[in-house]
Each structure stands twice: as structure tokens, then as C-alpha cells.
Short mmCIF file of C-alpha atoms (C1' of nucleotides) in Angstrom, two decimals:
data_model
loop_
_atom_site.label_atom_id
_atom_site.label_comp_id
_atom_site.label_asym_id
_atom_site.label_seq_id
_atom_site.Cartn_x
_atom_site.Cartn_y
_atom_site.Cartn_z
CA UNK S 1 -21.78 0.95 -13.52
CA UNK S 2 -24.09 3.34 -11.71
CA UNK S 3 -22.16 4.54 -8.73
CA UNK S 4 -22.69 7.54 -6.40
CA UNK S 5 -19.95 9.12 -4.51
CA UNK S 6 -21.25 9.19 -0.93
CA UNK S 7 -19.60 10.58 2.01
CA UNK S 8 -21.28 8.06 4.10
CA UNK S 9 -18.83 5.62 5.68
CA UNK S 10 -19.95 3.00 8.09
CA UNK S 11 -17.74 0.88 10.16
CA UNK S 12 -17.67 -1.84 7.76
CA UNK S 13 -16.15 0.58 5.16
CA UNK S 14 -13.54 1.63 7.87
CA UNK S 15 -12.81 -2.13 8.68
CA UNK S 16 -12.26 -2.69 4.92
CA UNK S 17 -9.95 0.10 4.82
CA UNK S 18 -8.02 -0.95 7.89
CA UNK S 19 -7.74 -4.51 6.42
CA UNK S 20 -6.49 -3.15 2.99
CA UNK S 21 -4.06 -0.90 4.74
CA UNK S 22 -2.74 -3.84 6.57
CA UNK S 23 -2.42 -6.13 3.73
CA UNK S 24 -3.49 -4.80 0.30
CA UNK S 25 -2.91 -8.01 -1.39
CA UNK S 26 -5.03 -10.16 0.69
CA UNK S 27 -7.83 -11.85 -1.24
CA UNK S 28 -11.08 -10.00 -1.26
CA UNK S 29 -12.62 -13.15 0.34
CA UNK S 30 -10.34 -12.86 3.34
CA UNK S 31 -11.26 -9.26 3.89
CA UNK S 32 -15.01 -10.18 3.46
CA UNK S 33 -14.65 -12.72 6.12
CA UNK S 34 -12.88 -10.34 8.55
CA UNK S 35 -15.65 -7.69 8.15
CA UNK S 36 -18.53 -10.17 8.07
CA UNK S 37 -19.55 -9.59 4.46
CA UNK S 38 -19.91 -11.78 1.45
CA UNK S 39 -17.25 -11.60 -1.24
CA UNK S 40 -19.46 -9.82 -3.83
CA UNK S 41 -20.59 -7.20 -1.27
CA UNK S 42 -17.09 -6.48 -0.32
CA UNK S 43 -15.85 -6.24 -3.87
CA UNK S 44 -18.61 -3.72 -4.38
CA UNK S 45 -17.64 -1.69 -1.39
CA UNK S 46 -14.05 -1.48 -2.29
CA UNK S 47 -14.90 -0.29 -5.77
CA UNK S 48 -17.11 2.30 -4.42
CA UNK S 49 -14.42 3.50 -1.85
CA UNK S 50 -11.99 3.72 -4.79
CA UNK S 51 -14.37 5.63 -6.88
CA UNK S 52 -15.25 8.06 -4.11
CA UNK S 53 -11.63 8.91 -3.31
CA UNK S 54 -11.45 7.37 0.06
CA UNK S 55 -9.16 4.70 -1.29
CA UNK S 56 -6.36 6.26 -3.58
CA UNK S 57 -4.47 3.19 -4.48
CA UNK S 58 -2.17 0.49 -3.18
CA UNK S 59 1.57 0.44 -2.60
CA UNK S 60 4.37 -1.83 -1.33
CA UNK S 61 6.23 -1.53 1.84
CA UNK S 62 9.83 -1.52 1.11
CA UNK S 63 12.79 -2.50 3.40
CA UNK S 64 14.91 0.56 3.11
CA UNK S 65 17.68 -0.72 5.33
CA UNK S 66 17.73 -4.00 3.47
CA UNK S 67 17.84 -2.13 0.18
CA UNK S 68 20.91 -0.22 1.25
CA UNK S 69 19.45 2.93 2.61
CA UNK S 70 20.47 3.45 5.98
CA UNK S 71 19.93 7.21 6.43
CA UNK S 72 16.64 8.99 6.94
CA UNK S 73 17.16 12.77 7.06
CA UNK S 74 14.50 15.32 8.11
CA UNK S 75 15.56 18.55 6.73
CA UNK S 76 14.22 22.06 7.51
CA UNK S 77 14.69 24.78 4.85
CA UNK S 78 13.97 28.46 5.32
CA UNK S 79 13.36 30.61 2.30
CA UNK S 80 14.27 34.21 2.18
CA UNK S 81 11.22 35.09 0.30
CA UNK S 82 7.47 34.49 0.51
CA UNK S 83 6.59 35.47 -3.11
CA UNK S 84 4.45 32.61 -4.54
CA UNK S 85 6.71 32.47 -7.64
CA UNK S 86 9.79 31.79 -5.72
CA UNK S 87 8.09 29.21 -3.74
CA UNK S 88 6.93 27.49 -6.89
CA UNK S 89 10.44 27.56 -8.28
CA UNK S 90 11.65 26.03 -5.01
CA UNK S 91 9.12 23.38 -5.14
CA UNK S 92 9.69 22.60 -8.82
CA UNK S 93 13.36 22.18 -8.03
CA UNK S 94 12.85 19.94 -4.94
CA UNK S 95 10.58 17.66 -6.77
CA UNK S 96 13.43 16.76 -9.13
CA UNK S 97 15.83 15.53 -6.49
CA UNK S 98 16.28 11.97 -6.16
CA UNK S 99 15.99 10.95 -2.48
CA UNK S 100 13.44 13.54 -1.43
CA UNK S 101 10.43 11.48 -0.58
CA UNK S 102 8.37 14.16 1.25
CA UNK S 103 8.09 17.91 1.28
CA UNK S 104 5.74 20.23 2.76
CA UNK S 105 5.33 23.91 3.21
CA UNK S 106 4.61 24.36 6.86
CA UNK S 107 3.25 27.13 9.06
CA UNK S 108 5.49 29.04 11.41
CA UNK S 109 8.00 31.01 9.44
CA UNK S 110 8.19 30.49 5.64
CA UNK S 111 9.81 27.07 5.55
CA UNK S 112 9.71 23.67 4.15
CA UNK S 113 10.22 20.27 5.88
CA UNK S 114 11.56 17.51 3.72
CA UNK S 115 12.25 13.78 4.33
CA UNK S 116 15.23 12.46 2.44
CA UNK S 117 16.54 8.86 1.97
CA UNK S 118 20.16 8.23 1.57
CA UNK S 119 22.38 5.13 1.52
CA UNK S 120 24.84 6.65 3.91
CA UNK S 121 26.32 9.82 5.27
CA UNK S 122 28.61 10.30 2.37
CA UNK S 123 25.63 9.78 0.00
CA UNK S 124 23.76 12.36 2.05
CA UNK S 125 26.66 14.62 2.07
CA UNK S 126 26.79 14.46 -1.81
CA UNK S 127 22.92 15.06 -2.03
CA UNK S 128 23.31 18.16 0.24
CA UNK S 129 26.14 19.50 -1.78
CA UNK S 130 24.87 18.85 -5.09
CA UNK S 131 21.32 19.40 -4.74
CA UNK S 132 19.98 21.02 -1.51
CA UNK S 133 22.95 23.56 -1.56
CA UNK S 134 21.76 24.67 -5.00
CA UNK S 135 17.93 25.14 -4.29
CA UNK S 136 16.74 28.52 -5.39
CA UNK S 137 16.07 31.16 -2.56
CA UNK S 138 17.27 29.13 0.30
CA UNK S 139 18.49 30.96 3.41
CA UNK S 140 19.02 28.03 6.00
CA UNK S 141 19.24 24.43 5.79
CA UNK S 142 19.02 22.36 8.99
CA UNK S 143 19.39 18.63 8.81
CA UNK S 144 18.35 16.11 11.52
CA UNK S 145 18.97 12.32 11.23
CA UNK S 146 16.76 9.72 12.43
CA UNK S 147 18.39 7.71 15.17
CA UNK S 148 15.45 5.46 15.86
CA UNK S 149 12.02 5.06 14.46
CA UNK S 150 9.37 4.57 17.08
CA UNK S 151 6.59 2.22 16.13
CA UNK S 152 3.32 4.11 16.21
CA UNK S 153 -0.31 3.49 15.19
CA UNK S 154 -0.64 2.76 11.68
CA UNK S 155 -2.14 5.28 9.32
CA UNK S 156 -5.45 3.39 9.31
CA UNK S 157 -5.51 2.94 12.89
CA UNK S 158 -5.01 6.70 13.50
CA UNK S 159 -7.71 7.54 11.12
CA UNK S 160 -10.34 4.97 12.35
CA UNK S 161 -9.45 4.68 16.04
CA UNK S 162 -6.80 2.67 17.82
CA UNK S 163 -6.48 -1.04 17.23
CA UNK X 1 10.33 -24.16 -0.73
CA UNK X 2 14.08 -23.91 -0.77
CA UNK X 3 14.81 -20.20 -0.93
CA UNK X 4 18.03 -18.28 -0.36
CA UNK X 5 18.05 -14.77 0.91
CA UNK X 6 20.30 -13.05 -1.50
CA UNK X 7 21.47 -9.42 -1.29
CA UNK X 8 21.75 -9.42 -4.97
CA UNK X 9 19.21 -7.18 -6.69
CA UNK X 10 19.44 -6.77 -10.33
CA UNK X 11 17.39 -4.20 -12.25
CA UNK X 12 14.64 -6.51 -12.81
CA UNK X 13 14.01 -6.80 -9.10
CA UNK X 14 14.13 -3.02 -8.87
CA UNK X 15 11.64 -2.68 -11.56
CA UNK X 16 9.21 -5.33 -9.86
CA UNK X 17 9.61 -3.27 -6.60
CA UNK X 18 8.80 -0.04 -8.36
CA UNK X 19 5.76 -1.65 -10.14
CA UNK X 20 4.42 -3.14 -6.93
CA UNK X 21 5.04 0.25 -5.12
CA UNK X 22 3.13 2.11 -7.76
CA UNK X 23 0.22 -0.26 -7.70
CA UNK X 24 0.40 -3.32 -5.25
CA UNK X 25 -2.77 -4.97 -6.49
CA UNK X 26 -1.87 -5.01 -10.18
CA UNK X 27 -1.97 -8.55 -11.57
CA UNK X 28 1.33 -10.31 -11.54
CA UNK X 29 0.84 -10.93 -15.14
CA UNK X 30 0.92 -7.10 -15.83
CA UNK X 31 4.17 -6.63 -13.79
CA UNK X 32 5.69 -9.55 -15.56
CA UNK X 33 4.84 -7.78 -18.68
CA UNK X 34 6.32 -4.44 -17.70
CA UNK X 35 9.57 -6.03 -16.62
CA UNK X 36 9.96 -8.41 -19.39
CA UNK X 37 9.55 -11.78 -17.60
CA UNK X 38 7.15 -14.58 -17.68
CA UNK X 39 4.49 -14.90 -15.05
CA UNK X 40 6.06 -17.68 -13.11
CA UNK X 41 9.49 -16.16 -13.07
CA UNK X 42 7.94 -12.94 -11.75
CA UNK X 43 6.03 -14.86 -9.04
CA UNK X 44 9.12 -16.48 -7.92
CA UNK X 45 11.01 -13.19 -7.75
CA UNK X 46 8.29 -11.51 -5.81
CA UNK X 47 8.25 -14.41 -3.31
CA UNK X 48 11.98 -14.24 -3.04
CA UNK X 49 11.82 -10.35 -2.46
CA UNK X 50 9.19 -10.99 0.29
CA UNK X 51 11.30 -13.80 2.01
CA UNK X 52 14.54 -11.69 1.90
CA UNK X 53 13.01 -8.61 3.49
CA UNK X 54 13.33 -6.38 0.61
CA UNK X 55 9.46 -6.39 0.38
CA UNK X 56 7.83 -5.91 3.71
CA UNK X 57 4.15 -5.96 2.70
CA UNK X 58 1.56 -4.22 1.02
CA UNK X 59 -0.68 -1.29 2.03
CA UNK X 60 -3.38 0.98 0.86
CA UNK X 61 -3.09 4.72 0.17
CA UNK X 62 -5.96 6.35 1.94
CA UNK X 63 -7.55 9.76 1.07
CA UNK X 64 -6.99 11.62 4.50
CA UNK X 65 -8.93 14.70 3.28
CA UNK X 66 -11.66 12.71 1.88
CA UNK X 67 -11.81 10.71 5.15
CA UNK X 68 -12.23 13.94 7.15
CA UNK X 69 -8.76 14.54 8.43
CA UNK X 70 -7.60 17.83 7.21
CA UNK X 71 -4.87 18.68 9.40
CA UNK X 72 -1.33 17.08 9.20
CA UNK X 73 1.00 18.41 11.99
CA UNK X 74 4.79 18.10 12.40
CA UNK X 75 5.58 18.32 16.05
CA UNK X 76 9.03 18.72 17.57
CA UNK X 77 9.32 17.64 21.15
CA UNK X 78 12.06 18.15 23.43
CA UNK X 79 12.86 15.98 26.51
CA UNK X 80 14.52 17.21 29.57
CA UNK X 81 16.35 14.06 30.07
CA UNK X 82 18.67 11.66 27.96
CA UNK X 83 18.38 8.74 30.31
CA UNK X 84 17.33 5.68 28.29
CA UNK X 85 14.54 4.72 30.66
CA UNK X 86 12.91 8.09 30.19
CA UNK X 87 13.11 7.81 26.57
CA UNK X 88 11.54 4.50 26.67
CA UNK X 89 8.67 5.81 28.89
CA UNK X 90 8.21 8.52 26.50
CA UNK X 91 8.12 6.34 23.44
CA UNK X 92 5.77 3.93 25.01
CA UNK X 93 3.39 6.64 25.81
CA UNK X 94 3.64 8.18 22.38
CA UNK X 95 2.77 4.73 20.80
CA UNK X 96 -0.62 4.84 22.47
CA UNK X 97 -1.61 8.10 21.13
CA UNK X 98 -4.42 7.95 18.38
CA UNK X 99 -3.35 10.21 15.50
CA UNK X 100 0.36 9.84 15.82
CA UNK X 101 1.58 8.15 12.60
CA UNK X 102 5.13 8.69 12.86
CA UNK X 103 7.64 9.26 15.59
CA UNK X 104 11.48 9.41 15.49
CA UNK X 105 14.10 10.11 17.76
CA UNK X 106 16.43 12.53 15.92
CA UNK X 107 19.97 13.87 16.18
CA UNK X 108 20.76 17.35 17.23
CA UNK X 109 19.52 17.95 20.81
CA UNK X 110 17.63 15.18 22.46
CA UNK X 111 14.27 15.54 20.71
CA UNK X 112 11.62 13.83 18.80
CA UNK X 113 9.83 14.59 15.54
CA UNK X 114 6.20 13.23 15.22
CA UNK X 115 3.69 13.45 12.45
CA UNK X 116 0.04 13.72 13.63
CA UNK X 117 -3.19 13.50 11.72
CA UNK X 118 -6.13 15.28 13.05
CA UNK X 119 -9.87 16.19 11.74
CA UNK X 120 -9.32 19.69 12.27
CA UNK X 121 -7.81 22.38 14.58
CA UNK X 122 -10.24 21.71 17.36
CA UNK X 123 -9.50 18.01 17.19
CA UNK X 124 -5.69 18.68 17.18
CA UNK X 125 -6.06 21.08 20.21
CA UNK X 126 -7.84 18.21 22.14
CA UNK X 127 -5.03 15.87 21.17
CA UNK X 128 -2.53 18.33 22.17
CA UNK X 129 -4.23 19.07 25.49
CA UNK X 130 -5.16 15.46 26.38
CA UNK X 131 -2.16 13.61 25.08
CA UNK X 132 0.92 15.49 24.14
CA UNK X 133 0.75 17.77 27.11
CA UNK X 134 0.64 14.76 29.29
CA UNK X 135 3.63 12.98 27.84
CA UNK X 136 6.26 12.31 30.55
CA UNK X 137 9.56 14.22 30.48
CA UNK X 138 8.68 16.80 28.01
CA UNK X 139 10.24 20.14 28.07
CA UNK X 140 9.00 21.88 24.80
CA UNK X 141 6.40 21.09 22.26
CA UNK X 142 6.43 22.90 18.96
CA UNK X 143 3.76 22.27 16.39
CA UNK X 144 3.83 23.05 12.76
CA UNK X 145 0.98 22.53 10.25
CA UNK X 146 1.28 21.40 6.84
CA UNK X 147 0.06 24.22 4.67
CA UNK X 148 0.69 22.51 1.21
CA UNK X 149 2.29 19.05 0.42
CA UNK X 150 4.60 19.19 -2.37
CA UNK X 151 4.56 16.22 -4.76
CA UNK X 152 7.92 14.44 -4.79
CA UNK X 153 9.54 11.41 -6.01
CA UNK X 154 7.86 8.33 -4.79
CA UNK X 155 9.61 6.12 -2.32
CA UNK X 156 10.50 3.68 -4.93
CA UNK X 157 11.78 6.16 -7.35
CA UNK X 158 14.07 7.62 -4.62
CA UNK X 159 15.38 4.15 -3.74
CA UNK X 160 15.96 3.11 -7.29
CA UNK X 161 16.59 6.31 -9.30
CA UNK X 162 14.25 8.73 -10.68
CA UNK X 163 11.42 7.83 -12.95
"C1'" DT R 1 33.49 -32.64 -20.59
"C1'" DT R 2 30.58 -33.59 -16.81
"C1'" DT R 3 27.91 -32.12 -12.95
"C1'" DC R 4 25.63 -28.97 -10.27
"C1'" DC R 5 23.24 -24.83 -9.41
"C1'" DT R 6 20.50 -21.09 -10.97
"C1'" DT R 7 16.89 -19.24 -13.33
"C1'" DG R 8 13.51 -18.84 -17.09
"C1'" DG R 9 9.44 -20.49 -19.89
"C1'" DG R 10 5.17 -23.38 -20.55
"C1'" DA R 11 1.16 -25.77 -19.06
"C1'" DA R 12 -2.26 -27.23 -15.77
"C1'" DC R 13 -5.22 -26.72 -12.02
"C1'" DG R 14 -7.40 -24.53 -8.47
"C1'" DC R 15 -8.88 -20.25 -6.69
"C1'" DC R 16 -10.10 -15.44 -7.00
"C1'" DG R 17 -12.75 -11.63 -8.55
"C1'" DA R 18 -16.25 -9.25 -11.39
"C1'" DT R 19 -20.94 -9.28 -12.75
"C1'" DG R 20 -25.92 -10.36 -13.16
"C1'" DC R 21 -29.90 -11.63 -10.74
"C1'" DG R 22 -33.32 -12.17 -7.17
"C1'" DC R 23 -34.53 -10.78 -2.65
"C1'" DA R 24 -35.08 -8.21 1.83
"C1'" DT R 25 -35.22 -3.96 4.01
"C1'" DG R 26 -36.72 0.62 4.93
"C1'" DG R 27 -38.27 5.12 3.78
"C1'" DA R 28 -41.63 8.12 1.16
"C1'" DA R 29 -45.66 8.93 -1.39
"C1'" DG R 30 -50.32 8.09 -2.46
"C1'" DC C 1 -51.95 0.71 5.15
"C1'" DT C 2 -50.27 -0.09 0.77
"C1'" DT C 3 -47.38 0.72 -2.99
"C1'" DC C 4 -43.17 1.97 -4.97
"C1'" DC C 5 -38.59 2.78 -5.27
"C1'" DA C 6 -33.86 2.80 -3.66
"C1'" DT C 7 -30.35 0.66 -1.47
"C1'" DG C 8 -27.54 -3.17 -0.40
"C1'" DC C 9 -26.73 -8.14 0.53
"C1'" DG C 10 -25.97 -13.10 -0.89
"C1'" DC C 11 -25.95 -16.57 -4.45
"C1'" DA C 12 -24.11 -18.46 -8.66
"C1'" DT C 13 -21.47 -18.13 -12.69
"C1'" DC C 14 -17.53 -17.55 -15.60
"C1'" DG C 15 -13.44 -15.56 -17.34
"C1'" DG C 16 -9.05 -14.79 -15.70
"C1'" DC C 17 -5.41 -14.87 -12.48
"C1'" DG C 18 -1.84 -17.16 -9.47
"C1'" DT C 19 0.63 -21.11 -7.86
"C1'" DT C 20 3.15 -24.77 -8.94
"C1'" DC C 21 4.74 -28.45 -11.10
"C1'" DC C 22 8.39 -29.93 -15.00
"C1'" DC C 23 11.84 -29.22 -18.40
"C1'" DA C 24 15.47 -26.51 -20.72
"C1'" DA C 25 19.21 -23.33 -21.16
"C1'" DG C 26 23.37 -21.26 -19.46
"C1'" DG C 27 27.40 -20.65 -16.40
"C1'" DA C 28 30.65 -22.23 -12.80
"C1'" DA C 29 33.31 -25.59 -10.68
"C1'" DA C 30 35.61 -29.96 -10.57
#
DNA sequence: TTTCCTTGGGAACGCCGATGCGCATGGAAG
DNA sequence: CTTCCATGCGCATCGGCGTTCCCAAGGAAA
């Protein structure tokens, strides 16, 4: 299949991405209808978006709470070093911990911000003791717990303009 | 369709959710093969998981960078009040801002943590000036920028045990 | 043991998605 | 202006997928 990797993205592509972001398992024909395209044209656009890296894949939205995970923790971790090897060791260790679903090195002091899922406070305490506490090079750990999640724009809406 | 809403979740259900989380558009037949079930049994399980709230929906993973959004900001906002009405006003205002993709009220001081996507620093500066700065009741705003995202366990792996 | 309930497998049918083809549009070259 | 090529759409096709029946097997309760 001959296929370029264009940066060009018109509003139809944006609409397709929005639609897929809202319901990735919707039939292509339904998406095509929404965006005013034929099925085949829509399929080809989706393929192009996948090939060009605008569309990375598809995932399921899981009901954390329903699955027994009631704790979301946002954890700030400060390291005592800025040496790249130490950062790499820390990052490798973090990547092994079950429950850590996000981790980012952020500006403003040499620290990391994690998002952690846990069943309950006991579960989180165990995680903290067995894993977070043993991470290499850590100076401070600061845990906050999500009390309430505020509904916001979806990712797609943020990227392509509000609803 | 007669359908109970069981809390029971065996490892087959977990495997299905993992698989769907990894690739939500995979054919049911492929998932069925992975988890060792026939197509029809797998379809029924998926329907049950959807009906029971374990599976909330399906989404697309978008290439932020490729789409021109190179800034991810993690913003801490402190309010000068703890009155519920003030929190509600703040939350309603936040929900209107394009670019805010997550917002949570967290423990430890009365503050919120947001995740914000922006095209570049100029774009973020505009967002900060035009929107964040005008949020009601705000005392302090503290922005950190993601310098590097560390790959972690996926959500499903965190919930059901590492790979 | 009998009955009921649950859950899996098999088959059929309708629908979905990928692909090839023809055509229209628009810009560049002659 | 005309020609040519590139791009992108719609239509039609066909193989494959998903949904939904029905039946069978296994376990629990009476």
C-alpha cells in the first residue's frame, strides 16, 4: 500500500480522531456517517492516521472502582542526585512496580511525579513500604490522594477544541 | 437479554480486559484465542463486563506530539477557601477550559492537581493568563512541565498484576 | 435423582471492513 | 488553453467477523 506520512490534518481527520477517542469500537460506517464520508474513504483515513503516528492505538476504559481499586495516589518524589545514571536506575526500578500507571520527570527541582492505583489504604501502605521506600536515590516522598476526580474535557476535545 | 451484574471476576475476565486494554479494536476471535475461549463465549463475557461497569468503554490513543502538542503541564492550584460552593464554582470553571484533561481534588491542603496539554510554551502561557489566572478563589498556581515520560505498567497490568 | 441454573461450544446469518476500480477535482508543466 | 499527474472520494465486491440462536455439560439445591 503506497502511503505517505503527511502532517496535514484537516477537520475531517480531527473529527475521526474525536469519534474514535469517544468510542473506538464503533463501526467505521458509523464514524463515516458522523464525519460525512463514505465508509471506504473513512477506512483509508484511519489507516493513514495510524501509519502517520497520529493514532497510536486503541484501549479500553476500565472501571477502577468497580474492579476494586478505590485509591488513586499522586506521589511526588525527589531525588538526591541529578546524575543521569541515577535517574536511569530510578526509572528502571519504578517501571517494575505494579500499581504505578504514570511516571514523569518534571521541571522545577529534580523530581518525579507518579500516579499510583491501589485497592485501599492498606494496599497503598504496603506498596509504599515495599516498593516506593526502596527506590534508589530517593530523598523525599510525598503522597496525595485523590478525593474527587473532576470531569474535564476529554483528551480529544482538548487537542481539537472543545466540544 | 437476561444478564446479572456479578462482582465475580475470574482470570479469564481479567485476561479479556487486559487484551482489550492493549488493543480495543482487536477482533473478538483473536481475544477469544488468547484467553482460550470460543468466540461466542468471549462475546458474552465482554457484554457482561460492559453491563456490569467493569468495562466503561473504548478509546483511541492519540499521538500528542505528532498532533502538535509538545507540552504537558502538571499544575497545582491552591484555593483560599474550603467552602463547598466555592469548590463547585472552581470545578465548573475548570471544566470549561480547553487543554485541561485531568483535574482532581487531593488530600493535604485544599488543592487541586491538573494535567494540561498545550502546543508549546507560548500556548501554555496564553492558557495560564487567560484561563488559569481567572479561576475563582485561587491563591497559588504552581506549574511543572513534563520533561520526560517514563514508561510504566499499563493500567490493565497495574490492576491485574504485572505482565 | 431430578431440576434448575450457569456457562461453553457450534453453526447460521447478517453486517462490517478492506480493496480495486473509475471518476472528479485541482495544480503544474508545456 | 490543454494536458498530465497527483490526490482523494464513492461504489461495488467479497472474505471475514460478530451476534445470536440452540444444545450440551457440569454443579448446586431440593
